[in-house]
Amino acid sequence: MNSTSGQSLDLPVVPQRRALWDGIKGIPGSMQLVDIPRLQNTWIYGYVVDGIRYLAAGAVVDAVRRAFVWLYQRVKLRYSTSAEFVLGDPSYEWIVLFLTENNVWQNSRDFRVTSKSSKLVYGVSVSADPEILGSADYVPTYESPQLFRWRGYWVEVQRYRAQIQGTGGQPQQTAAIFLTVFTRNLSVLSELVEEAHQGYQNKIKPYVTIFLADSPSYGGSFLWNVKRKPHRPIESIILPEGTLDDLINDARRFFSSEPWYHRAGIPHRRGYLLYGPPGTGKSSTIHAVAGILNLEIHSFSLSSAFVDDAFLQRATATIPKRSIVLVEDIDCALPSREDDDDSDVGSPVRHDRPRRSGVTLSGLLNMIDGIGSEEGKLFFATTNYIDRLDPALMRPGRIDRRIRYTLATGAQARGLYERLFKDAEVDVESENRPSATTEEPLSAPLATDLEQPSTSGPSPPLDISPDRDEPIIPDVSGVSVTVPIATADPSPPPPSPRKISDGQLTELAQQFAAAVRDYEFSPAELQGYLLSNRERPIAAAAEMGSWVAQQRTERQEKADLKAERKERMRAARAKMEAARFHQHQYGPYPPFPPPLPLGVLPPPLPPPILSPSPTPSPPLGQGGDADVAAVSPAAPLAAPTTVAPASPLCVPPITMPTPNLDQPVPCIPKLVNGINGTS
Ligand SMILES: Nc1ncnc2c1ncn2[C@@H]1O[C@H](COP(=O)(O)OP(=O)(O)OP(=O)(O)O)[C@@H](O)[C@H]1O
């Protein structure tokens, strides 16, 4: 019975549905035809009708929505101006900062989280307490459109995925911000962009912005990876007097003489090459110059696998005016043309040096000379090996000035010490603590040490015996620092740290510098030592002598090891040559005799005649000299056709095809897995 219709039907509900289904599908069953008028009164009819009504209503709503969007787009196109900012371009950074400053992010629920590389808060602060989340930057992504008012105009911002031409012309995915200002006045948009740029410049003033040429990562395309570093104070770089001032004045003159360059028809760019050993301050100089002249650095690493000529061209074209174009370790990627020529004369070191990037010399020259590198840009290159650079790279116009960096002089060592310990505090406890570079802790305080200060050994520990009124920090260089302590208390509180005076600082710095020879250590090495003794200025100066001695020993050991390795290589090469010589002289091993027919036994071999060996041969690969000796003739032959093995390196006795009785027949070394038979 169907209880909903109120009518009585012959079939129960479930068979009735089945009958309907069968009728529709035309499957023969209990009912062949569906009785429609009867079905009108069933529950299913109501569902169908309601469904059709909803569909119709949905279609109407959708049509209205589409009409509205269409209208909105028409109005937007007609009464708005828009701009696109692509991720990787510096302007993207301006606009993100502008939006952040204008609190547009408030409705945003999507953030790009990046690790913070400087104190600059670039995105938004998601926590009230900046200490809690200080390591990450939350930059709103504006995935959904956001509307805000700026100077009385409505502005819409939306971020979306865009496609740009990537490395090798391949399209690559990246992100872009699309900004629409609802006005037909184009100047409003340009004012907004200019304000964004100005705000960005003001915000980053205390920082040097470094754009590192980067490869596409996780599906996106980052042409430039942005980092910021606080300005490096120029006085923190200790170089021979006048070096930095000259450089800065030269760069200033260059920027102020743009009209002159144009009048003279010379491209407005200037190139500097900073060369010298590692850790002598080349990169630091460039950062300091960028800070002083308020320039951005666009840095390339030519040894990166993704950097090729096309990449260089594309990247330099995006570098704005008043920037530094920096190529670090320019020698790494490019063997010079002279190196290539060297290969003819067999220079092993240079010949073996592989090319490590897709950049060619001409690609690099084009980058320096090209359109993108003109217009007020400084080109800086650094290298540890100036002799490896191609002369074409260094011609004036590409490199206008070369600045040489050397290992530290005494004056530089003094300057480094003074820079690091200026206004330092002397703390007795820290001074007595062993240095981080010293493996053994210093011995217990001894009063006798105080009388015989030494400039080469570890510093004498401090005397803080209670029978003195004041502990005297040992005068290791004529410098003594007195720290007042209380006398009455048997366990006096530790004396409070005292500032080093200027006079003491100078004396300590002199003591420190006296322990090193000129041009022996790089400033970076000296800085490393001083940093490990940051809280012990007096001990740092006193212990410098022992550190220097230790460094010299280590260097000597390294040099000995290197020489030994070189000697081993030379011996191995000589052995190889000898083996080749003998192969060449006596031909390859004789061919094996043809196989015997089945059933025929081989003739018995004559017994080998063993020559007496005065000393037993060492096992394979163990005695370097013995292995070499195996190449030389072993013993006079007792039989004209048989060679006796003189060492395990010899092949088993073989019958020589044409014995030469005038010469002793040598053993042919068995070359297995290398040159000396080791496996
Ligand atoms: N002349 C210097 N004055 C002050 N600090 C220096 C000097 N030279 C090096 N340093 C310090 O040593 C460290 C390394 O310096 P930097 O990176 O500038 O050397 P570099 O010559 O560029 O080395 P590399 O050739 O290996 O790139 C820095 O922390 C820097 O502070």
mmCIF file of N, CA and C in Angstrom, residues 81 95 98-99 101-104 147-156 179-183 185-197:
data_model
loop_
_atom_site.group_PDB
_atom_site.id
_atom_site.type_symbol
_atom_site.label_atom_id
_atom_site.label_comp_id
_atom_site.label_asym_id
_atom_site.label_seq_id
_atom_site.Cartn_x
_atom_site.Cartn_y
_atom_site.Cartn_z
ATOM 1 N N THR A 81 42.722 51.879 -14.689
ATOM 2 C CA THR A 81 44.053 51.626 -15.246
ATOM 3 C C THR A 81 44.664 50.516 -14.404
ATOM 4 N N ILE A 95 55.888 46.814 -4.578
ATOM 5 C CA ILE A 95 54.429 46.824 -4.455
ATOM 6 C C ILE A 95 53.984 45.985 -3.267
ATOM 7 N N PHE A 98 54.465 48.155 -0.322
ATOM 8 C CA PHE A 98 53.448 49.215 -0.343
ATOM 9 C C PHE A 98 52.112 48.674 0.195
ATOM 10 N N LEU A 99 51.725 47.504 -0.270
ATOM 11 C CA LEU A 99 50.450 46.921 0.161
ATOM 12 C C LEU A 99 50.493 46.587 1.645
ATOM 13 N N GLU A 101 52.349 48.112 3.887
ATOM 14 C CA GLU A 101 52.320 49.370 4.644
ATOM 15 C C GLU A 101 50.908 49.957 4.681
ATOM 16 N N ASN A 102 50.121 49.708 3.625
ATOM 17 C CA ASN A 102 48.765 50.241 3.580
ATOM 18 C C ASN A 102 47.743 49.283 4.190
ATOM 19 N N ASN A 103 48.248 48.280 4.877
ATOM 20 C CA ASN A 103 47.390 47.315 5.588
ATOM 21 C C ASN A 103 46.379 46.612 4.690
ATOM 22 N N VAL A 104 46.713 46.461 3.445
ATOM 23 C CA VAL A 104 45.792 45.781 2.537
ATOM 24 C C VAL A 104 45.712 44.303 2.891
ATOM 25 N N LEU A 147 40.032 44.924 -2.145
ATOM 26 C CA LEU A 147 39.764 46.319 -2.511
ATOM 27 C C LEU A 147 40.234 47.238 -1.395
ATOM 28 N N PHE A 148 40.853 48.338 -1.748
ATOM 29 C CA PHE A 148 41.213 49.315 -0.724
ATOM 30 C C PHE A 148 41.188 50.719 -1.330
ATOM 31 N N ARG A 149 41.169 51.725 -0.425
ATOM 32 C CA ARG A 149 41.127 53.112 -0.890
ATOM 33 C C ARG A 149 42.515 53.695 -0.791
ATOM 34 N N TRP A 150 42.931 54.394 -1.799
ATOM 35 C CA TRP A 150 44.214 55.092 -1.765
ATOM 36 C C TRP A 150 44.013 56.478 -2.387
ATOM 37 N N ARG A 151 44.266 57.500 -1.590
ATOM 38 C CA ARG A 151 44.069 58.899 -1.996
ATOM 39 C C ARG A 151 42.697 59.109 -2.641
ATOM 40 N N GLY A 152 41.682 58.483 -2.060
ATOM 41 C CA GLY A 152 40.318 58.666 -2.546
ATOM 42 C C GLY A 152 39.957 57.793 -3.737
ATOM 43 N N TYR A 153 40.856 56.980 -4.230
ATOM 44 C CA TYR A 153 40.558 56.102 -5.369
ATOM 45 C C TYR A 153 40.408 54.669 -4.872
ATOM 46 N N TRP A 154 39.508 53.949 -5.505
ATOM 47 C CA TRP A 154 39.397 52.521 -5.201
ATOM 48 C C TRP A 154 40.466 51.767 -5.987
ATOM 49 N N VAL A 155 41.124 50.881 -5.283
ATOM 50 C CA VAL A 155 42.183 50.087 -5.928
ATOM 51 C C VAL A 155 41.907 48.618 -5.637
ATOM 52 N N GLU A 156 42.014 47.813 -6.660
ATOM 53 C CA GLU A 156 41.832 46.368 -6.468
ATOM 54 C C GLU A 156 43.169 45.673 -6.691
ATOM 55 N N LEU A 179 47.295 45.074 -10.297
ATOM 56 C CA LEU A 179 46.757 46.209 -9.554
ATOM 57 C C LEU A 179 45.845 47.007 -10.480
ATOM 58 N N THR A 180 44.616 47.261 -10.025
ATOM 59 C CA THR A 180 43.689 48.048 -10.841
ATOM 60 C C THR A 180 43.262 49.278 -10.049
ATOM 61 N N VAL A 181 43.475 50.443 -10.622
ATOM 62 C CA VAL A 181 43.028 51.692 -9.979
ATOM 63 C C VAL A 181 41.811 52.170 -10.752
ATOM 64 N N PHE A 182 40.696 52.389 -10.040
ATOM 65 C CA PHE A 182 39.453 52.741 -10.721
ATOM 66 C C PHE A 182 39.405 54.232 -11.031
ATOM 67 N N THR A 183 40.167 54.577 -12.016
ATOM 68 C CA THR A 183 40.146 55.937 -12.559
ATOM 69 C C THR A 183 40.748 55.857 -13.955
ATOM 70 N N ASN A 185 42.506 58.235 -15.064
ATOM 71 C CA ASN A 185 43.684 59.091 -15.023
ATOM 72 C C ASN A 185 44.942 58.242 -14.815
ATOM 73 N N LEU A 186 45.745 58.141 -15.834
ATOM 74 C CA LEU A 186 46.910 57.255 -15.795
ATOM 75 C C LEU A 186 47.946 57.707 -14.768
ATOM 76 N N SER A 187 47.980 59.018 -14.520
ATOM 77 C CA SER A 187 49.010 59.528 -13.599
ATOM 78 C C SER A 187 48.794 59.011 -12.181
ATOM 79 N N VAL A 188 47.542 58.657 -11.848
ATOM 80 C CA VAL A 188 47.283 58.142 -10.492
ATOM 81 C C VAL A 188 48.053 56.840 -10.296
ATOM 82 N N LEU A 189 48.009 56.007 -11.316
ATOM 83 C CA LEU A 189 48.726 54.731 -11.223
ATOM 84 C C LEU A 189 50.230 54.968 -11.095
ATOM 85 N N SER A 190 50.745 55.877 -11.918
ATOM 86 C CA SER A 190 52.200 56.085 -11.861
ATOM 87 C C SER A 190 52.602 56.713 -10.525
ATOM 88 N N GLU A 191 51.700 57.549 -9.959
ATOM 89 C CA GLU A 191 52.010 58.107 -8.632
ATOM 90 C C GLU A 191 52.044 57.009 -7.581
ATOM 91 N N LEU A 192 51.114 56.085 -7.729
ATOM 92 C CA LEU A 192 51.077 54.977 -6.762
ATOM 93 C C LEU A 192 52.376 54.158 -6.839
ATOM 94 N N VAL A 193 52.795 53.867 -8.057
ATOM 95 C CA VAL A 193 54.017 53.075 -8.235
ATOM 96 C C VAL A 193 55.221 53.857 -7.696
ATOM 97 N N GLU A 194 55.227 55.158 -7.953
ATOM 98 C CA GLU A 194 56.350 55.972 -7.481
ATOM 99 C C GLU A 194 56.389 56.013 -5.957
ATOM 100 N N GLU A 195 55.183 56.121 -5.354
ATOM 101 C CA GLU A 195 55.134 56.130 -3.891
ATOM 102 C C GLU A 195 55.627 54.798 -3.336
ATOM 103 N N ALA A 196 55.223 53.733 -4.013
ATOM 104 C CA ALA A 196 55.667 52.401 -3.574
ATOM 105 C C ALA A 196 57.191 52.311 -3.638
ATOM 106 N N HIS A 197 57.756 52.846 -4.725
ATOM 107 C CA HIS A 197 59.211 52.784 -4.899
ATOM 108 C C HIS A 197 59.925 53.603 -3.824
#
